[in-house]
């Protein structure tokens, strides 16, 4: 459904992505792991053209584009297929929760307002916020804001949702509610590409795990292959640092 | 003169001064209508660092901010007719430049000076809106134009409004300098009335009161609008 080839991206002299290939099938829940600075977030941002890749090729369904010089029309078409959940939520501060969710439907996708409101309410109930339709982001906790962020992505009914460290900005006690929502969505068969440091999510929910380091994909496989029998030395080292000693008991 | 204030004159002149309000307001409104879109575009050129134009905008701001409005008025009021005369002569158009109504010069001067102030107001207000807002708008399929119209400008406006209010009130007060171009506004009308019997103190009191009322009303209007826009921020006291 989605495949990218040879994505390169530098910021100044700092080469962040050094040729990343990736392919995702419908229904996949792919988690990207890796130390900070390994290019996970940049890769996600390049996919949605929030960052312009220096080089690289992408195929989204029937659309085939060069990531470096895609035409406006193609960028727009691809963004219609992809939704994005941001690390720091990025809810529209001047809009209520419900307005946040329906903005993209009404303006971006030209869905009639009544229909959009219906879809929006359904999406918000999916993330457990039926009582917060009219709350502004400033009235919501971090966890609630991120759940609105997820509802905003889900409402668009995209082919794939990209999650950029969705729990990294949250207080520890709020992480659980967001992960639970993501798990639900994954169980419904939503295709997801998730950058996260939540190992439990990678283990329990993902069907594929990708380990990135230094701007390249070091290793990929199912959670068992990565967490229990990693082949690459770099993967082992990373897992040793982020997982408790007795990590195998979790699986 | 010696028996204190001439109250009849004070009251009569108050209404004369008041009759200058429409001209002051017209100059204010026209200047704002020209300055707001122009300043907004120039603020964008600075935010997006558009090479040549942003530098031009910067120089422009320093020039206008670094000179008193009264001097700007003298320069425009004395140089524009000269330039126009030369131009008209060149293209053989018969027109007496000295019959141009001074209000046109007022429009030019005050649009110029207000633009310079608003460029900085808009630039700082837009920079308070997190870059993530535009990215989020893009990610849900809004174009950049739609994102500005629906997400970014409404948020920036809340921040900019107090400064726009200050700029507007300053502009209203600055129109009093229009008397230097013999513009029939509040100050000039009251002063002319005072010339007859030397009742300057009364005239100045009238002018004082008229501007005070005018500016207070405008400020109150801005306050109301600000309150209305602020509703999404009420939660985080």
XYZ file of C-alpha atoms in Angstrom:
488
model
C 0.000 0.000 0.000
C 2.789 2.399 0.947
C 6.399 2.013 0.080
C 9.310 4.380 0.147
C 12.728 3.961 -1.321
C 16.070 5.507 -0.626
C 14.945 8.515 1.429
C 17.714 10.966 2.177
C 17.491 14.093 4.266
C 20.106 16.446 5.673
C 19.782 19.528 7.824
C 22.777 21.585 6.838
C 25.788 19.318 7.107
C 23.969 16.920 9.389
C 22.759 13.933 7.417
C 19.709 12.585 9.254
C 18.375 10.010 6.800
C 20.880 8.056 4.757
C 18.742 6.033 2.423
C 15.725 4.539 4.148
C 13.500 1.922 2.514
C 10.193 0.945 4.015
C 7.030 -0.733 2.917
C 3.764 -1.021 4.743
C 0.764 -3.165 3.907
C -2.845 -2.467 4.684
C -3.642 -3.304 8.304
C -0.024 -3.216 9.413
C 0.909 -1.695 12.734
C 4.545 -0.814 12.321
C 6.562 0.601 15.185
C 9.835 2.399 14.586
C 12.283 2.250 17.468
C 15.653 3.822 17.806
C 17.747 6.228 19.850
C 17.011 9.938 19.569
C 18.590 11.537 16.552
C 18.296 8.355 14.537
C 15.895 9.989 12.083
C 12.599 8.350 13.066
C 10.628 11.557 13.342
C 12.253 13.063 10.261
C 11.268 10.008 8.256
C 7.646 10.385 9.330
C 7.676 14.084 8.525
C 9.128 13.455 5.079
C 6.310 11.011 4.360
C 3.746 13.722 4.950
C 5.815 16.465 3.270
C 6.117 18.405 6.511
C 9.785 18.105 5.715
C 11.092 18.044 2.177
C 13.347 15.038 1.596
C 16.537 15.633 -0.361
C 16.023 12.430 -2.278
C 13.642 9.528 -2.257
C 10.693 7.943 -3.904
C 7.298 7.021 -2.542
C 4.356 5.005 -3.760
C 1.003 5.519 -2.064
C -1.553 3.253 -3.646
C -1.789 4.491 -7.205
C 0.185 7.700 -6.587
C 3.839 7.613 -7.400
C 5.983 10.571 -6.360
C 9.455 11.819 -5.914
C 9.670 13.016 -2.320
C 12.058 15.802 -3.226
C 10.092 17.665 -5.869
C 6.525 16.424 -5.647
C 3.958 18.669 -7.262
C 1.491 20.550 -5.076
C -1.320 18.459 -6.448
C 0.408 15.193 -5.514
C 1.294 16.478 -2.058
C -2.336 17.381 -1.513
C -3.508 13.997 -2.800
C -1.116 12.136 -0.521
C -2.019 14.212 2.510
C -5.617 13.182 1.879
C -4.536 9.591 2.440
C -2.359 10.172 5.471
C -3.217 11.491 8.908
C -0.648 12.643 11.404
C -0.617 12.595 15.191
C 1.933 15.003 16.602
C 4.169 14.698 19.602
C 2.880 17.938 21.098
C -0.680 17.420 19.856
C -0.826 20.598 17.772
C -4.543 20.959 18.269
C -5.941 24.126 16.744
C -5.989 26.379 19.808
C -8.811 28.534 18.533
C -11.154 25.603 17.954
C -13.090 23.318 20.275
C -12.397 19.594 20.391
C -15.188 18.864 17.955
C -14.194 21.720 15.654
C -10.639 20.397 15.673
C -11.841 17.022 14.521
C -14.173 18.270 11.778
C -11.956 21.072 10.408
C -10.113 18.751 8.036
C -13.324 17.051 6.983
C -15.210 20.229 6.165
C -12.415 22.337 4.700
C -9.889 19.750 3.526
C -12.275 17.086 2.253
C -15.445 19.098 1.573
C -17.656 16.828 3.679
C -21.047 18.468 4.367
C -21.109 20.025 7.834
C -23.845 17.833 9.346
C -22.166 14.695 8.169
C -18.795 15.934 9.438
C -20.237 16.649 12.882
C -21.616 13.139 13.021
C -18.264 11.631 12.034
C -16.495 13.933 14.480
C -18.707 12.927 17.398
C -18.191 9.280 16.577
C -14.420 9.772 16.481
C -14.439 11.589 19.803
C -16.500 8.868 21.436
C -14.006 6.350 20.112
C -11.320 8.095 22.152
C -13.591 8.423 25.158
C -14.283 12.163 25.019
C -18.037 12.334 24.495
C -18.291 14.956 27.233
C -15.655 17.287 25.777
C -17.060 18.322 22.394
C -17.091 21.995 23.284
C -13.896 22.154 25.313
C -11.033 24.214 23.958
C -7.552 22.658 23.979
C -6.557 24.933 26.862
C -9.280 23.288 28.954
C -8.038 19.749 28.330
C -5.258 17.742 29.936
C -2.335 16.589 27.827
C -3.761 13.094 27.544
C -7.155 14.430 26.518
C -5.563 16.732 23.962
C -3.646 13.870 22.436
C -6.823 11.788 22.287
C -8.491 14.652 20.408
C -5.425 14.613 18.165
C -6.003 10.932 17.507
C -9.724 11.497 16.922
C -8.818 14.226 14.431
C -6.683 11.712 12.549
C -9.209 8.873 12.773
C -12.108 11.050 11.594
C -10.379 11.622 8.283
C -10.584 7.883 7.647
C -7.084 7.895 6.190
C -5.308 4.937 4.620
C -2.630 5.250 7.259
C -2.065 7.204 10.460
C 1.432 8.344 11.333
C 2.132 8.737 15.053
C 5.132 10.846 15.950
C 6.057 9.972 19.548
C 2.455 10.489 20.642
C 3.126 9.959 24.342
C 6.525 11.620 24.743
C 5.147 14.967 25.867
C 2.727 13.466 28.378
C 2.930 13.125 32.130
C 3.658 9.476 32.935
C 0.220 8.880 34.437
C -1.463 10.074 31.227
C 0.470 7.806 28.879
C -1.759 4.820 29.564
C -4.996 6.404 28.342
C -3.421 7.411 25.042
C -1.821 4.022 24.475
C -5.148 2.328 25.217
C -6.834 4.438 22.552
C -4.101 3.632 20.060
C -4.441 -0.054 20.842
C -8.179 0.108 20.184
C -7.655 1.769 16.861
C -5.025 -0.771 15.902
C -7.389 -3.600 16.792
C -9.957 -2.118 14.417
C -7.544 -2.747 11.587
C -6.227 0.779 11.108
C -2.893 0.902 9.337
C -0.447 2.671 11.617
C 3.165 3.747 11.522
C 4.242 4.644 15.033
C 7.408 6.216 16.313
C 7.495 5.614 20.028
C 9.625 4.814 23.022
C 6.866 2.736 24.583
C 8.314 -0.743 24.325
C 5.160 -2.360 25.702
C 3.159 -0.914 22.831
C 5.692 -2.195 20.305
C 5.590 -5.643 21.847
C 1.850 -5.966 22.351
C 0.364 -4.142 19.403
C 2.828 -3.979 16.524
C 3.039 -6.725 13.964
C 6.315 -5.319 12.706
C 9.087 -3.479 14.466
C 11.750 -1.462 12.728
C 14.921 -0.486 14.496
C 16.606 2.617 13.132
C 19.952 4.052 14.041
C 22.192 6.630 12.424
C 19.732 7.366 9.633
C 19.308 3.826 8.357
C 17.086 0.863 9.107
C 19.298 -1.492 11.089
C 16.918 -4.352 11.528
C 13.276 -5.160 11.106
C 11.014 -8.061 11.931
C 8.090 -9.076 14.083
C 8.227 -8.099 17.761
C 9.470 -11.534 18.762
C 12.366 -11.365 16.304
C 13.394 -7.913 17.437
C 12.884 -8.151 21.172
C 13.858 -11.756 21.835
C 16.238 -12.677 19.075
C 17.776 -9.492 17.705
C 20.479 -10.224 15.168
C 22.303 -6.929 14.995
C 24.704 -5.826 17.687
C 23.323 -2.266 17.615
C 19.793 -3.507 18.219
C 20.905 -5.601 21.163
C 22.762 -2.675 22.677
C 19.778 -0.378 22.308
C 17.326 -2.847 23.782
C 19.596 -3.510 26.702
C 19.571 0.173 27.513
C 15.825 0.757 27.210
C 14.438 -2.495 28.590
C 14.610 -3.787 32.126
C 16.852 -6.809 32.659
C 14.023 -9.283 32.794
C 12.342 -8.020 29.636
C 11.707 -11.494 28.333
C 9.074 -11.967 31.015
C 6.937 -9.333 29.378
C 6.401 -11.342 26.265
C -11.302 87.499 28.742
C -10.607 88.484 32.296
C -13.719 86.872 33.754
C -12.376 83.352 33.295
C -13.656 80.903 30.723
C -16.160 81.915 28.092
C -18.630 79.077 28.641
C -20.818 79.897 25.689
C -17.816 79.839 23.424
C -16.645 76.642 25.100
C -19.922 74.910 24.281
C -20.286 76.331 20.768
C -16.729 75.434 19.876
C -17.200 71.955 21.283
C -19.704 71.305 18.514
C -17.431 72.900 15.943
C -14.634 70.597 17.049
C -17.072 67.702 16.995
C -17.884 68.488 13.354
C -14.251 67.646 12.564
C -14.695 64.093 13.807
C -15.898 62.637 10.485
C -12.757 63.863 8.721
C -10.512 62.487 11.471
C -12.328 59.164 11.335
C -12.256 59.045 7.546
C -8.499 59.560 7.525
C -8.124 56.930 10.233
C -10.301 54.344 8.496
C -8.866 54.828 5.020
C -5.325 54.681 6.402
C -6.109 51.465 8.271
C -7.782 49.912 5.234
C -4.640 50.561 3.209
C -2.171 49.774 5.980
C -3.630 46.532 7.339
C -3.409 44.350 4.203
C -0.141 45.966 3.109
C 1.457 45.535 6.531
C 0.230 41.957 6.746
C 1.819 41.030 3.423
C 5.056 42.780 4.354
C 5.052 41.026 7.735
C 4.781 37.714 5.868
C 7.748 38.607 3.680
C 9.722 39.089 6.875
C 8.523 35.854 8.460
C 9.245 33.831 5.327
C 12.463 35.791 4.763
C 11.698 36.676 1.177
C 15.098 37.979 0.152
C 14.813 41.452 -1.339
C 11.385 42.523 -0.103
C 11.962 41.697 3.549
C 15.051 43.897 3.554
C 13.036 46.657 1.924
C 10.325 46.300 4.565
C 12.944 46.501 7.289
C 14.473 49.682 5.899
C 11.027 51.151 5.443
C 10.099 50.456 9.049
C 13.287 52.088 10.341
C 12.768 55.136 8.140
C 9.199 55.753 9.163
C 9.709 54.922 12.821
C 12.829 57.039 12.973
C 11.162 60.271 11.843
C 8.409 62.403 13.415
C 5.068 62.306 11.627
C 5.016 66.088 11.384
C 8.202 65.948 9.303
C 6.707 63.217 7.134
C 3.717 65.477 6.609
C 5.909 68.437 5.618
C 7.856 66.288 3.200
C 4.821 64.726 1.526
C 2.857 67.960 1.508
C 5.661 69.921 -0.098
C 7.281 67.341 -2.352
C 4.287 65.519 -3.806
C 2.920 68.655 -5.553
C 6.359 69.292 -7.057
C 6.645 65.758 -8.342
C 3.080 65.813 -9.607
C 3.583 69.131 -11.419
C 6.613 67.751 -13.174
C 4.773 64.590 -14.136
C 1.688 66.418 -15.345
C 3.827 68.736 -17.410
C 5.641 65.800 -18.959
C 2.413 64.099 -20.000
C 0.692 67.369 -20.885
C -2.201 67.002 -18.503
C -3.855 70.211 -17.431
C -4.560 70.132 -13.730
C -3.860 72.434 -10.825
C -2.026 70.342 -8.244
C -2.585 72.985 -5.607
C -6.295 72.314 -5.792
C -5.870 68.733 -4.598
C -7.782 68.324 -1.358
C -5.378 67.978 1.596
C -7.168 64.824 2.698
C -5.347 62.931 -0.077
C -2.025 63.911 1.420
C -3.327 62.818 4.802
C -4.234 59.414 3.365
C -0.713 59.023 1.994
C 1.164 60.114 5.112
C -0.940 58.214 7.617
C -1.109 55.037 5.526
C 2.671 55.079 5.276
C 3.282 55.575 8.966
C 0.604 53.119 10.095
C 1.888 50.447 7.725
C 5.319 50.677 9.306
C 3.907 50.251 12.794
C 1.584 47.409 11.835
C 4.327 45.430 10.053
C 6.022 44.973 13.398
C 2.731 44.340 15.199
C 1.735 41.593 12.761
C 5.182 40.083 12.574
C 5.445 39.653 16.322
C 1.858 38.382 16.604
C 2.301 35.807 13.841
C 5.518 34.585 15.387
C 3.645 33.727 18.600
C 1.593 31.131 16.737
C 3.408 27.817 16.960
C 4.705 26.367 13.700
C 2.892 23.149 14.624
C -0.459 24.835 13.959
C 0.388 25.223 10.281
C 1.758 21.681 10.125
C -1.370 20.276 11.736
C -3.518 22.226 9.280
C -1.491 20.837 6.378
C -1.766 17.346 7.803
C -5.570 17.453 7.783
C -5.587 18.671 4.199
C -5.869 22.448 4.501
C -3.954 24.596 2.050
C -1.581 27.214 3.436
C -4.099 29.923 2.587
C -6.893 28.096 4.403
C -4.599 27.466 7.355
C -3.836 31.172 7.663
C -7.433 32.178 7.227
C -8.950 29.707 9.674
C -6.247 28.808 12.172
C -3.293 31.156 12.228
C -4.769 34.614 11.696
C -7.528 34.136 14.300
C -4.893 33.174 16.863
C -2.467 35.914 15.873
C -5.266 38.479 15.952
C -5.879 37.870 19.649
C -2.247 38.667 20.323
C -2.113 41.607 17.932
C -5.349 43.278 18.967
C -4.064 45.348 21.920
C -1.282 46.674 19.691
C -3.650 47.318 16.804
C -5.789 49.253 19.270
C -2.792 51.336 20.338
C -1.857 51.958 16.721
C -5.424 53.026 15.901
C -5.678 55.396 18.856
C -2.270 56.847 18.011
C -3.437 57.299 14.441
C -6.581 59.140 15.531
C -4.495 61.464 17.677
C -1.959 61.914 14.910
C -4.657 63.138 12.534
C -4.593 66.327 14.615
C -1.346 67.076 12.782
C -3.482 67.332 9.671
C -3.917 71.005 10.566
C -0.397 71.478 9.209
C -1.796 70.629 5.763
C -4.891 72.731 6.454
C -7.017 69.622 6.719
C -10.403 70.560 8.166
C -10.273 68.226 11.110
C -10.943 68.605 14.821
C -7.908 70.667 15.793
C -7.941 73.033 12.860
C -11.678 73.748 13.112
C -11.490 74.589 16.812
C -8.377 76.691 16.358
C -9.919 78.664 13.544
C -12.945 79.344 15.743
C -10.638 80.497 18.527
C -8.756 82.886 16.246
C -11.712 85.254 16.182
C -11.802 86.125 19.875
C -8.505 84.676 21.063
C -10.378 82.014 23.104
C -7.558 79.534 22.759
C -7.873 77.961 26.192
C -11.535 77.112 25.576
C -10.705 75.738 22.124
C -7.912 73.571 23.462
C -10.164 72.219 26.205
C -12.733 71.343 23.548
C -10.153 69.643 21.368
C -8.892 67.771 24.397
C -12.352 66.505 25.277
C -13.276 65.540 21.727
C -10.142 63.409 21.273
C -10.601 61.920 24.717
C -14.166 60.838 23.923
C -13.250 59.588 20.469
C -10.283 57.543 21.643
C -12.151 56.145 24.643
C -14.983 54.938 22.443
C -12.542 53.285 20.044
C -10.640 51.695 22.898
C -13.859 50.394 24.413
C -14.833 48.890 21.057
C -11.498 47.108 20.829
C -11.896 45.819 24.394
C -15.259 44.311 23.538
C -13.897 42.672 20.404
C -10.906 41.373 22.305
C -13.188 39.800 24.885
C -15.151 38.164 22.109
C -12.007 36.737 20.484
C -10.565 35.638 23.781
C -13.193 33.069 24.524
C -10.915 30.140 23.720
C -8.344 31.394 26.171
C -10.655 31.984 29.115
C -9.963 28.539 30.507
C -6.320 29.050 31.320
C -6.694 31.945 33.701
